[in-house]
């Protein structure tokens, strides 16, 4: 039974069609990489799945665990277990990471009919998860992402992912702007969180991240849909040959 | 029943005459002269109109609409301490001076620092040392432009009289609580305070105003503060009346050299609130910090008028006012900074930030910088906007409901002003009130666990 099933998804921003009949099926335990040149609709896909409201879905369906994902608002998708690691994490002055996560975790728990965590249990959990992505506990008292470096922001995304324990995590260009050390930390975090019940959708422009997060499937996205799928070797081919051949092969036909 | 401003003015003038013939006789001749000077000033200027620059956005129609009964005789109090317990700040050990309808209520008050400082009612203070009190009460010629200050001087019955000698540091906070007992009729009271703080001394003052009863209350207060060199004052106004309160309050500070004045003006409720906060630097190396937070909904109105008047070199003034406005509420911020010719090396900063939660809320914000010296650093800024949509989405994308996401962000917006309050019990009380109103869990204690 698939965890995520996207069929013939067509999405507009304003008058412009960005996704033009996108199909994808993801099963629990799988890691799918979505690669492709800039401007091809990768981040739109991530945004639509997470519940951004500025996009118009004009056709198609998205099922998450057999339920209509598009029918529920962003917060409910998160509570159902969809997690988006943002390409550009937002700074929120004055809201501490700790209070942010406590509010989020307890809202998710409430939705799942679990008791809220008390302060000590929560604290313990935060310290454990912070270690996973090598962030210092002092970050947790600081305002969300405020004054964080690019690498710290991305680590914070993975930390939040660890706290919320999603069933489907979408990493939107998490590797962009990361040095090799931060990239390794982020990838290790993902690998530790991986289990047979969850799945990852890794959106990236470069193959680099896929050296550390080994995908089961690689899809090449171009002009609003997947044009080629394969195993991890497809990523290596893209790394060697670039995207020009994809553009040549598919530009005329779409 | 509505009465015209001219009729109200005539009524007040005739009321003054009748009190003058009866009630003021016990006071010294010179105090009577001060009052006469004040009422004459009011008689010639009258009430401000929308054309009066300083009152442009503050519609004072309420004084025509409510038949406020000017308090001239001491009422018979039947209030007991239990009636006012709810106006205290939980856990705060404080000097409490209660004034009911402008008269001192010793049976409701609690004075704990009388051994270290002079702390009593102004009427007793005048009896003690009328030369001193008259010197200050009559020394407001620069303020006589303001009708309400004139009316306060003409009609005040009582207030607080606080003299802090030199080198006193460990006084419990002093809370001045004005009660308008409006169970039987609408009330107009005019509390008047005089606070002198000696060299190297430090004092914390809280002013609050509340109504008891269903009629309207109008408090027109005036607080004068004199700071000797190296003194330090924390001054807080907390406005959270749930009745029908109209409030105009002026605080005039005179800062001698090397003094520090910290203030926070917190407005959480009130039909009409006008705060005038003025400091006058009368020596070098002094600092004034004006902070403010207003959180308004329904039809509430708050106007903060501040003045930092620099006439000596090397002084700093720093202002941060933040506001959240919902429904059809209306706020005004007017920050005036004067840097006079000799006030070189002045630093003066001012910032006003607002978040509008409704399309029908209004903010008028106006910086007024008048700079006559050439070697100064001054800046001002004002922002007004809505909550950051991308930040809201970020919080929602983690499972937080839209309401809670807003509440978290608004609480954070308020926190940096509230955290500047230097009385922990008061700070926590305000934090809690704001958090409760936003229905958000206050995270301050929570975070302190982490640093252990």
XYZ file of C-alpha atoms in Angstrom:
706
model
C 0.000 0.000 0.000
C 1.503 3.284 -1.044
C 2.008 6.085 1.454
C 1.844 8.861 -1.116
C 0.125 8.675 -4.461
C 0.160 11.661 -6.791
C -1.830 11.358 -9.985
C -1.948 13.750 -12.920
C -1.302 16.769 -10.683
C -1.703 20.094 -12.467
C -0.929 23.277 -10.565
C -1.011 26.943 -11.553
C 0.547 30.015 -10.047
C -1.602 32.808 -11.339
C -2.113 32.114 -15.047
C 1.023 30.065 -15.407
C 0.902 26.299 -15.275
C 3.842 24.923 -13.269
C 2.976 21.270 -12.716
C 1.637 19.692 -15.866
C 0.402 16.242 -14.991
C 2.759 15.004 -12.289
C 2.636 11.358 -11.192
C 4.473 9.683 -8.329
C 3.955 6.822 -5.937
C 5.973 6.442 -2.753
C 5.863 3.421 -0.443
C 6.851 3.275 3.229
C 10.575 2.725 3.694
C 11.549 4.300 0.365
C 13.723 7.270 -0.450
C 12.891 9.034 -3.691
C 15.099 11.732 -5.142
C 13.612 14.318 -7.453
C 16.190 16.073 -9.581
C 15.955 18.523 -12.392
C 17.024 21.899 -13.705
C 15.952 25.142 -12.059
C 12.457 26.400 -12.790
C 11.060 23.005 -13.549
C 8.514 22.902 -10.701
C 10.370 21.005 -7.928
C 9.734 23.544 -5.183
C 6.152 24.036 -6.344
C 5.619 20.317 -5.845
C 7.039 20.553 -2.305
C 4.883 23.591 -1.534
C 1.697 22.015 -2.839
C 2.266 18.899 -0.763
C 2.934 20.949 2.385
C -0.201 23.040 1.897
C 0.912 26.393 0.553
C -2.179 28.339 -0.353
C -0.832 30.515 -3.141
C -0.989 27.624 -5.624
C -4.092 26.618 -7.575
C -4.558 22.910 -8.026
C -6.534 22.674 -11.230
C -6.492 18.916 -11.725
C -5.252 15.663 -10.278
C -5.231 13.978 -6.882
C -2.838 13.495 -3.994
C -3.526 10.661 -1.597
C -1.622 10.348 1.647
C -2.260 7.059 3.382
C -5.400 6.761 1.211
C -6.771 10.135 2.364
C -7.189 13.231 0.209
C -4.219 15.359 1.223
C -5.309 18.401 -0.767
C -8.546 18.683 1.199
C -6.888 19.553 4.513
C -4.949 22.662 5.624
C -1.198 22.806 6.169
C -1.321 22.264 9.939
C -3.437 19.150 9.568
C -1.094 17.716 6.950
C 1.751 18.202 9.416
C -0.242 16.427 12.134
C -0.962 13.583 9.717
C 2.787 13.204 9.301
C 3.832 15.271 6.293
C 6.954 17.317 6.931
C 8.541 19.907 4.673
C 12.149 20.881 5.302
C 12.101 24.425 3.903
C 14.530 25.589 1.268
C 14.528 28.979 3.012
C 13.717 28.473 6.712
C 11.990 31.513 8.177
C 13.370 33.645 11.003
C 10.813 34.341 13.717
C 12.133 36.904 16.205
C 11.035 36.411 19.789
C 9.652 32.885 19.421
C 12.118 30.488 20.990
C 12.913 27.223 19.258
C 11.956 25.431 22.448
C 8.525 26.974 22.726
C 7.937 26.571 19.007
C 8.695 22.866 19.180
C 6.796 22.339 22.414
C 3.708 23.920 20.888
C 4.110 21.932 17.678
C 4.818 18.558 19.296
C 1.911 18.912 21.688
C -0.502 19.961 18.959
C 0.537 16.948 16.926
C 0.194 14.692 19.977
C -3.240 16.092 20.732
C -4.304 15.329 17.150
C -3.055 11.784 17.593
C -4.973 11.551 20.891
C -1.812 11.398 23.000
C -1.266 13.213 26.285
C 0.877 16.364 26.022
C 4.491 15.923 27.087
C 5.374 17.612 30.346
C 8.276 20.027 30.475
C 10.861 17.525 31.719
C 9.994 14.797 29.210
C 9.964 17.346 26.472
C 13.303 18.726 27.525
C 14.807 15.256 27.510
C 13.446 14.631 24.042
C 14.801 17.912 22.727
C 18.272 17.231 24.069
C 18.357 13.797 22.430
C 17.176 15.039 19.077
C 19.527 18.016 19.164
C 22.454 15.617 19.494
C 21.293 13.806 16.400
C 22.011 16.845 14.258
C 24.882 18.127 16.350
C 23.233 21.319 17.534
C 24.020 22.844 20.889
C 21.234 23.027 23.475
C 21.763 26.781 23.676
C 20.257 27.097 20.188
C 16.985 25.873 21.553
C 16.512 28.927 23.744
C 17.225 31.250 20.841
C 14.595 32.684 18.545
C 13.642 30.433 15.656
C 16.400 30.671 13.020
C 17.224 34.233 14.021
C 20.861 34.972 13.260
C 21.481 31.327 12.334
C 23.970 30.583 9.567
C 22.721 28.776 6.464
C 24.018 25.474 7.826
C 22.446 26.029 11.247
C 19.098 26.763 9.655
C 19.188 23.510 7.687
C 20.265 21.531 10.737
C 17.373 23.111 12.591
C 15.022 21.802 9.903
C 16.296 18.272 10.435
C 16.059 18.756 14.199
C 12.394 19.733 13.813
C 11.878 16.712 11.605
C 13.342 14.492 14.321
C 11.060 16.069 16.914
C 7.907 15.614 14.849
C 8.763 12.122 13.559
C 6.891 12.418 10.241
C 5.771 9.588 7.984
C 6.723 11.522 4.867
C 9.551 14.035 4.890
C 10.072 16.328 1.915
C 13.533 17.871 1.775
C 13.360 20.895 -0.497
C 16.917 21.635 -1.685
C 18.160 21.059 1.832
C 21.679 20.758 0.400
C 21.731 24.228 -1.138
C 24.193 26.526 0.565
C 25.662 23.822 2.772
C 29.363 23.148 3.212
C 30.453 19.533 3.121
C 30.529 19.133 6.929
C 27.013 20.460 7.401
C 25.869 18.349 4.463
C 27.198 15.225 6.167
C 25.497 16.109 9.453
C 22.191 16.694 7.708
C 22.487 13.436 5.741
C 23.445 11.460 8.823
C 20.427 12.882 10.627
C 18.170 11.722 7.812
C 19.751 8.271 7.737
C 19.242 7.853 11.476
C 15.587 8.833 11.186
C 14.975 6.465 8.317
C 12.861 3.403 9.160
C 10.586 0.930 7.354
C 7.487 2.999 8.155
C 8.537 6.379 6.842
C 9.532 7.729 3.466
C 11.611 10.610 2.116
C 11.251 12.794 -0.911
C 14.623 14.435 -1.501
C 14.419 17.358 -3.901
C 17.785 18.480 -5.156
C 19.501 20.111 -8.056
C 22.813 18.348 -7.494
C 23.811 14.759 -7.007
C 26.132 15.646 -4.104
C 23.606 15.009 -1.284
C 22.777 11.616 -2.785
C 26.288 10.398 -1.978
C 25.198 10.477 1.638
C 21.483 9.808 1.422
C 21.237 6.821 -0.882
C 17.960 6.944 -2.831
C 15.972 3.915 -3.912
C 14.620 5.836 -6.872
C 15.767 8.866 -8.823
C 13.278 10.851 -10.884
C 14.174 13.560 -13.324
C 11.687 16.359 -13.438
C 11.459 18.670 -16.388
C 8.867 21.202 -17.411
C 6.342 20.274 -14.759
C 6.431 16.480 -14.802
C 8.686 13.466 -14.348
C 10.373 12.594 -17.620
C 12.719 9.837 -16.544
C 12.988 7.499 -13.574
C 15.683 5.106 -12.531
C 17.880 3.901 -9.686
C 20.655 5.773 -7.947
C 22.893 5.444 -11.025
C 20.655 7.928 -12.832
C 21.845 10.630 -10.437
C 25.453 9.872 -11.339
C 24.649 10.083 -15.030
C 23.072 13.519 -14.464
C 26.128 14.597 -12.523
C 28.407 13.629 -15.414
C 26.298 14.793 -18.304
C 24.358 17.712 -16.819
C 20.755 18.441 -17.728
C 21.300 19.513 -21.331
C 20.570 16.115 -22.787
C 17.305 15.969 -20.866
C 16.356 19.378 -22.171
C 17.199 18.327 -25.761
C 15.409 15.032 -25.493
C 12.214 16.324 -23.925
C 11.858 19.962 -24.849
C 10.191 19.245 -28.136
C 7.931 16.537 -26.890
C 6.312 18.420 -23.998
C -27.205 64.016 27.900
C -24.611 65.807 25.836
C -23.385 69.224 26.853
C -21.412 71.619 24.650
C -17.758 72.329 25.416
C -18.576 75.951 26.148
C -21.318 75.048 28.596
C -19.043 72.531 30.291
C -16.334 75.142 30.546
C -18.770 77.653 32.095
C -19.927 74.987 34.525
C -16.361 74.212 35.605
C -15.547 77.900 36.067
C -18.569 78.462 38.260
C -17.806 75.289 40.183
C -14.325 76.625 40.816
C -15.754 79.857 42.222
C -18.015 78.021 44.612
C -15.219 75.762 45.894
C -12.914 78.730 46.195
C -15.360 80.419 48.510
C -15.748 77.342 50.680
C -13.188 74.622 50.431
C -9.857 76.222 49.651
C -9.904 78.418 52.721
C -7.818 75.968 54.723
C -5.023 76.109 52.165
C -2.438 78.831 52.062
C -3.016 81.948 50.031
C -0.280 81.106 47.565
C -1.720 77.691 46.743
C -5.012 79.397 46.111
C -3.204 81.767 43.774
C -1.681 78.819 41.936
C -5.141 77.381 41.450
C -6.523 80.719 40.277
C -3.702 81.060 37.776
C -4.493 77.585 36.484
C -8.223 78.154 36.128
C -7.553 81.451 34.373
C -5.310 79.644 31.936
C -8.084 77.139 31.289
C -10.643 79.954 30.982
C -8.632 81.643 28.257
C -7.760 78.490 26.288
C -10.754 76.244 26.833
C -10.798 72.565 25.911
C -8.630 71.363 23.062
C -10.381 70.893 19.737
C -9.426 68.676 16.782
C -7.537 71.725 15.527
C -5.291 71.743 18.597
C -2.133 70.078 17.239
C -1.385 68.045 20.382
C -4.940 66.689 20.467
C -5.492 66.229 16.751
C -6.277 62.517 16.903
C -7.687 62.342 20.441
C -11.386 62.961 20.377
C -12.354 64.155 23.849
C -16.088 64.165 23.168
C -16.499 61.780 26.064
C -16.346 64.671 28.535
C -19.374 66.226 26.879
C -21.289 62.975 26.676
C -20.900 61.692 30.223
C -22.196 63.891 33.016
C -19.080 63.438 35.103
C -19.484 64.662 38.634
C -16.425 66.663 39.597
C -15.359 65.423 43.017
C -15.109 68.324 45.436
C -16.004 66.701 48.714
C -14.506 63.668 50.307
C -16.897 60.783 49.745
C -17.889 58.403 52.523
C -15.964 55.285 51.646
C -17.612 51.950 52.041
C -14.959 50.069 50.127
C -12.972 47.497 52.072
C -9.540 46.065 51.180
C -11.266 42.985 49.760
C -12.820 45.166 47.051
C -9.450 46.190 45.714
C -7.417 43.011 46.203
C -7.947 42.137 42.576
C -6.078 45.277 41.526
C -2.855 44.241 43.292
C -0.075 42.366 41.509
C 0.175 38.819 42.701
C 3.071 38.241 45.062
C 4.321 41.802 45.003
C 5.254 43.232 48.387
C 4.596 46.909 47.859
C 3.631 50.235 49.344
C 0.052 50.752 48.263
C -1.492 54.216 48.257
C -5.134 54.138 47.300
C -7.090 57.176 46.205
C -10.840 56.932 45.830
C -12.351 59.571 43.564
C -9.212 61.648 44.040
C -9.163 61.444 47.853
C -6.650 59.493 49.894
C -8.097 56.328 51.420
C -5.771 55.393 54.326
C -7.921 52.414 55.337
C -7.327 50.819 51.933
C -3.661 51.776 51.759
C -0.637 49.992 53.106
C 2.564 51.896 53.720
C 5.611 49.813 54.598
C 8.532 52.127 53.855
C 7.604 55.072 56.093
C 10.752 54.629 58.191
C 13.057 55.255 55.264
C 11.205 57.806 53.202
C 8.399 60.328 53.479
C 5.359 58.748 51.910
C 1.931 60.206 52.596
C -0.947 62.033 51.004
C -0.220 65.295 49.238
C -2.662 67.174 51.478
C -0.581 66.079 54.486
C 2.552 66.939 52.558
C 1.299 70.469 51.940
C 0.611 70.863 55.654
C 4.128 69.579 56.422
C 6.038 71.777 54.061
C 3.951 74.088 51.988
C 6.927 76.074 50.747
C 8.372 73.022 49.087
C 5.106 71.752 47.670
C 4.049 75.122 46.384
C 7.385 75.573 44.721
C 6.685 72.510 42.601
C 2.944 72.841 42.240
C 3.368 76.336 40.895
C 6.320 75.533 38.720
C 4.404 74.291 35.724
C 4.286 77.380 33.617
C 5.710 75.404 30.711
C 2.718 73.069 30.930
C -0.066 75.554 31.346
C -0.778 75.226 27.656
C -2.540 71.996 28.390
C -6.153 72.394 29.498
C -6.226 69.176 31.498
C -3.073 70.032 33.428
C -4.637 73.391 34.289
C -7.835 71.671 35.402
C -5.842 69.254 37.530
C -4.040 72.118 39.250
C -7.279 74.014 39.778
C -9.266 71.097 41.145
C -6.981 68.462 42.627
C -7.961 67.237 46.068
C -5.150 64.905 46.909
C -2.504 62.546 45.641
C 0.780 61.054 46.727
C 3.606 62.948 48.358
C 6.852 61.031 48.273
C 10.196 62.391 49.368
C 13.118 59.982 49.090
C 16.215 61.228 50.963
C 19.718 60.781 49.551
C 21.368 57.329 49.406
C 18.236 55.204 49.770
C 18.300 52.098 47.614
C 16.165 49.382 49.124
C 12.590 50.609 49.096
C 9.737 48.328 48.165
C 7.872 49.428 45.032
C 5.312 52.203 45.524
C 1.968 51.549 43.911
C -0.408 54.465 43.399
C -3.892 53.118 42.738
C -6.659 55.459 41.671
C -10.138 54.083 42.121
C -13.137 55.696 40.548
C -16.081 54.537 42.604
C -18.794 54.910 39.976
C -21.461 52.738 41.534
C -23.786 55.723 42.053
C -22.787 58.269 39.454
C -20.138 59.151 36.928
C -17.048 60.570 38.558
C -14.336 63.020 37.541
C -11.263 62.899 39.767
C -7.967 64.766 39.581
C -5.177 62.984 41.468
C -1.993 65.000 41.881
C 1.359 63.502 42.869
C 4.685 64.968 43.838
C 7.729 62.693 43.954
C 11.226 63.896 44.855
C 14.086 61.440 44.697
C 17.368 62.338 46.401
C 20.964 61.866 45.289
C 22.086 58.274 44.687
C 18.646 56.993 45.563
C 16.566 54.521 43.687
C 12.807 54.062 43.626
C 10.205 52.104 41.687
C 6.744 53.581 41.119
C 3.635 51.937 39.684
C 0.519 53.865 38.706
C -2.768 52.139 37.943
C -6.317 53.341 37.598
C -9.521 51.332 37.951
C -13.257 51.833 38.090
C -15.652 50.090 40.439
C -19.251 50.219 39.261
C -21.104 50.621 36.002
C -21.023 54.370 35.421
C -18.224 56.169 33.655
C -15.103 57.340 35.443
C -12.783 60.097 34.314
C -9.364 60.372 35.907
C -7.253 63.373 35.039
C -3.987 62.769 36.866
C -0.769 64.705 37.060
C 2.471 63.288 38.436
C 5.518 65.409 38.913
C 8.856 63.714 39.477
C 12.107 65.415 40.409
C 15.340 63.440 40.195
C 18.479 64.574 41.977
C 21.916 63.637 40.581
C 22.743 59.919 40.335
C 19.198 58.884 41.180
C 17.402 56.064 39.450
C 13.672 55.723 38.886
C 11.672 52.882 37.397
C 8.243 54.159 36.552
C 5.375 51.955 35.381
C 1.882 52.699 34.261
C -0.374 49.703 33.819
C -3.770 50.281 32.280
C -6.210 47.453 32.368
C -9.574 48.731 33.507
C -12.480 46.537 32.499
C -15.137 49.127 33.320
C -15.843 52.398 31.603
C -12.707 54.416 32.305
C -11.600 57.589 30.591
C -8.096 58.500 31.552
C -5.812 61.421 30.871
C -2.539 61.329 32.745
C 0.520 63.518 32.524
C 3.870 62.638 34.012
C 6.432 65.393 34.117
C 9.982 64.372 34.997
C 12.836 66.726 35.800
C 16.168 64.928 35.571
C 19.230 66.448 37.134
C 22.701 65.227 36.137
C 23.691 61.542 35.998
C 20.155 60.350 36.634
C 18.346 57.444 34.994
C 14.628 57.317 34.327
C 13.177 54.024 33.064
C 9.530 53.771 32.218
C 7.079 51.289 30.782
C 3.570 52.279 29.858
C 1.404 49.212 29.371
C -2.140 49.669 28.070
C -4.266 46.548 27.846
C -7.767 47.974 28.230
C -9.614 51.249 28.639
C -12.245 53.225 26.744
C -10.025 56.257 26.362
C -6.432 56.551 27.507
C -4.131 59.476 26.987
C -0.622 59.261 28.424
C 1.612 62.299 28.349
C 5.137 61.444 29.421
C 7.655 64.260 29.440
C 11.199 64.410 30.643
C 13.261 67.491 30.939
C 17.038 67.041 31.201
C 18.405 69.541 33.670
C 21.961 68.277 33.872
C 24.510 66.262 31.904
C 24.991 62.487 31.589
C 21.410 61.503 32.243
C 19.364 58.845 30.514
C 15.665 58.366 29.907
C 14.199 55.116 28.581
C 10.565 55.244 27.541
C 9.018 51.887 26.707
C 5.438 51.214 25.853
C 3.167 48.395 24.843
C -0.497 48.701 23.940
C -2.791 45.820 23.057
C -6.179 47.084 22.029
C -9.395 45.621 20.752
C -13.063 46.568 20.492
C -13.392 50.329 20.386
C -10.467 51.091 22.718
C -8.384 54.180 22.244
C -4.856 54.873 23.483
C -2.735 57.920 22.783
C 0.880 58.049 23.942
C 2.452 61.471 23.732
C 6.084 61.613 24.790
C 8.554 64.438 25.058
C 12.287 64.217 25.625
C 13.546 67.733 26.084
C 17.345 67.916 25.860
C 18.765 71.193 27.049
C 22.045 69.848 28.469
C 24.851 68.014 26.651
C 25.670 64.295 26.873
C 22.242 62.918 27.647
C 20.522 59.917 26.094
C 16.864 59.310 25.441
C 15.619 56.057 24.044
C 12.036 55.182 23.189
C 10.429 51.945 22.085
C 6.649 51.741 21.793
C 4.950 48.688 20.322
C 1.306 48.025 19.724
C -1.152 45.373 18.596
C -4.487 46.668 17.345
C -7.593 44.610 16.709
C -11.241 45.316 15.849
C -11.940 49.041 15.519
C -9.365 50.124 18.080
C -7.300 53.232 17.554
C -3.841 54.133 18.803
C -1.801 57.286 18.554
C 1.916 57.631 19.112
C 3.460 61.076 19.092
C 7.110 61.214 20.055
C 8.642 64.606 20.378
C 12.362 65.110 20.826
C 13.776 68.565 21.350
C 17.545 68.995 21.244
C 18.307 72.549 22.282
C 21.291 74.578 21.148
C 23.626 73.643 23.997
C 22.677 69.957 24.112
C 25.680 68.703 22.125
C 26.531 64.982 22.125
C 22.891 64.078 22.590
C 21.786 60.590 21.627
C 18.057 60.355 21.010
C 16.380 57.301 19.524
C 12.783 56.529 18.956
C 10.908 53.619 17.484
C 7.213 52.800 17.159
C 6.110 49.420 15.785
C 2.553 48.337 15.217
C 0.754 45.223 14.111
C -2.774 45.575 12.830
C -4.997 42.540 13.237
C -8.007 44.104 11.601
C -8.607 46.289 8.574
C -10.705 48.590 10.735
C -8.018 49.361 13.322
C -6.200 52.680 13.081
C -2.761 53.889 14.082
C -1.519 57.451 13.820
C 2.187 57.633 14.481
C 4.178 60.794 14.337
C 7.783 61.547 15.225
C 8.549 65.186 15.958
C 12.227 66.030 16.040
C 13.324 69.563 16.721
C 17.094 69.731 16.678
C 19.031 72.931 17.262
C 22.457 71.463 18.124
C 24.835 70.153 15.459
C 26.770 67.353 17.166
C 23.986 64.905 17.975
C 22.812 61.427 17.042
C 19.077 61.163 16.567
C 16.962 58.615 14.815
C 13.358 57.626 14.603
C 11.425 54.920 12.884
C 7.878 53.712 12.647
C 6.492 50.527 11.165
C 2.950 49.347 10.777
C 2.007 46.064 9.239
C 0.322 42.736 9.450
C 1.796 39.462 10.665
C 4.441 37.915 8.414
C 2.554 35.402 6.277
C 5.588 33.258 5.521
C 6.324 32.942 9.239
C 2.709 31.964 9.904
C 2.941 29.287 7.233
C 6.200 28.024 8.689
C 4.572 27.541 12.096
C 1.483 25.920 10.569
C 3.680 23.579 8.528
C 4.820 22.152 11.871
C 1.288 21.331 12.956
C 0.503 24.535 14.859
C -2.993 25.881 14.310
C -3.337 29.262 12.656
C -4.680 30.806 15.891
C -1.779 29.490 17.932
C 0.714 30.555 15.286
C -0.620 34.115 15.461
C -0.603 34.024 19.240
C 3.001 32.838 19.380
C 4.125 35.605 17.074
C 2.161 38.345 18.815
C 3.397 37.207 22.208
C 6.930 37.392 20.868
C 6.283 40.862 19.462
C 5.196 42.059 22.905
C 7.889 40.251 24.871
C 10.827 42.543 24.200
C 9.030 45.544 25.673
C 7.533 43.647 28.597
C 10.871 42.062 29.474
C 12.233 45.537 30.228
C 10.039 45.807 33.325
C 12.378 45.641 36.327
C 9.877 44.425 38.931
C 9.717 40.650 38.397
C 6.224 40.202 39.898
C 4.865 43.008 37.744
C 6.651 41.747 34.641
C 5.313 38.235 35.134
C 1.829 39.551 35.749
C 1.838 41.498 32.476
C 3.363 38.596 30.562
C 0.689 36.337 31.927
C -2.110 38.749 31.062
C -0.854 39.101 27.500
C -0.294 35.369 27.125
C -3.757 34.624 28.488
C -5.358 37.074 26.151
C -3.535 35.437 23.271
C -4.259 31.985 24.715
C -0.606 31.061 24.412
C 1.520 29.237 26.897
C 4.112 31.568 28.316
C 7.500 30.097 27.533
C 9.707 32.193 29.743
C 9.977 29.748 32.623
C 10.096 26.898 30.247
C 13.220 28.141 28.536
C 15.042 28.717 31.778
C 15.208 24.939 32.243
C 17.373 24.578 29.211
C 20.276 26.662 30.279
C 20.824 24.625 33.479
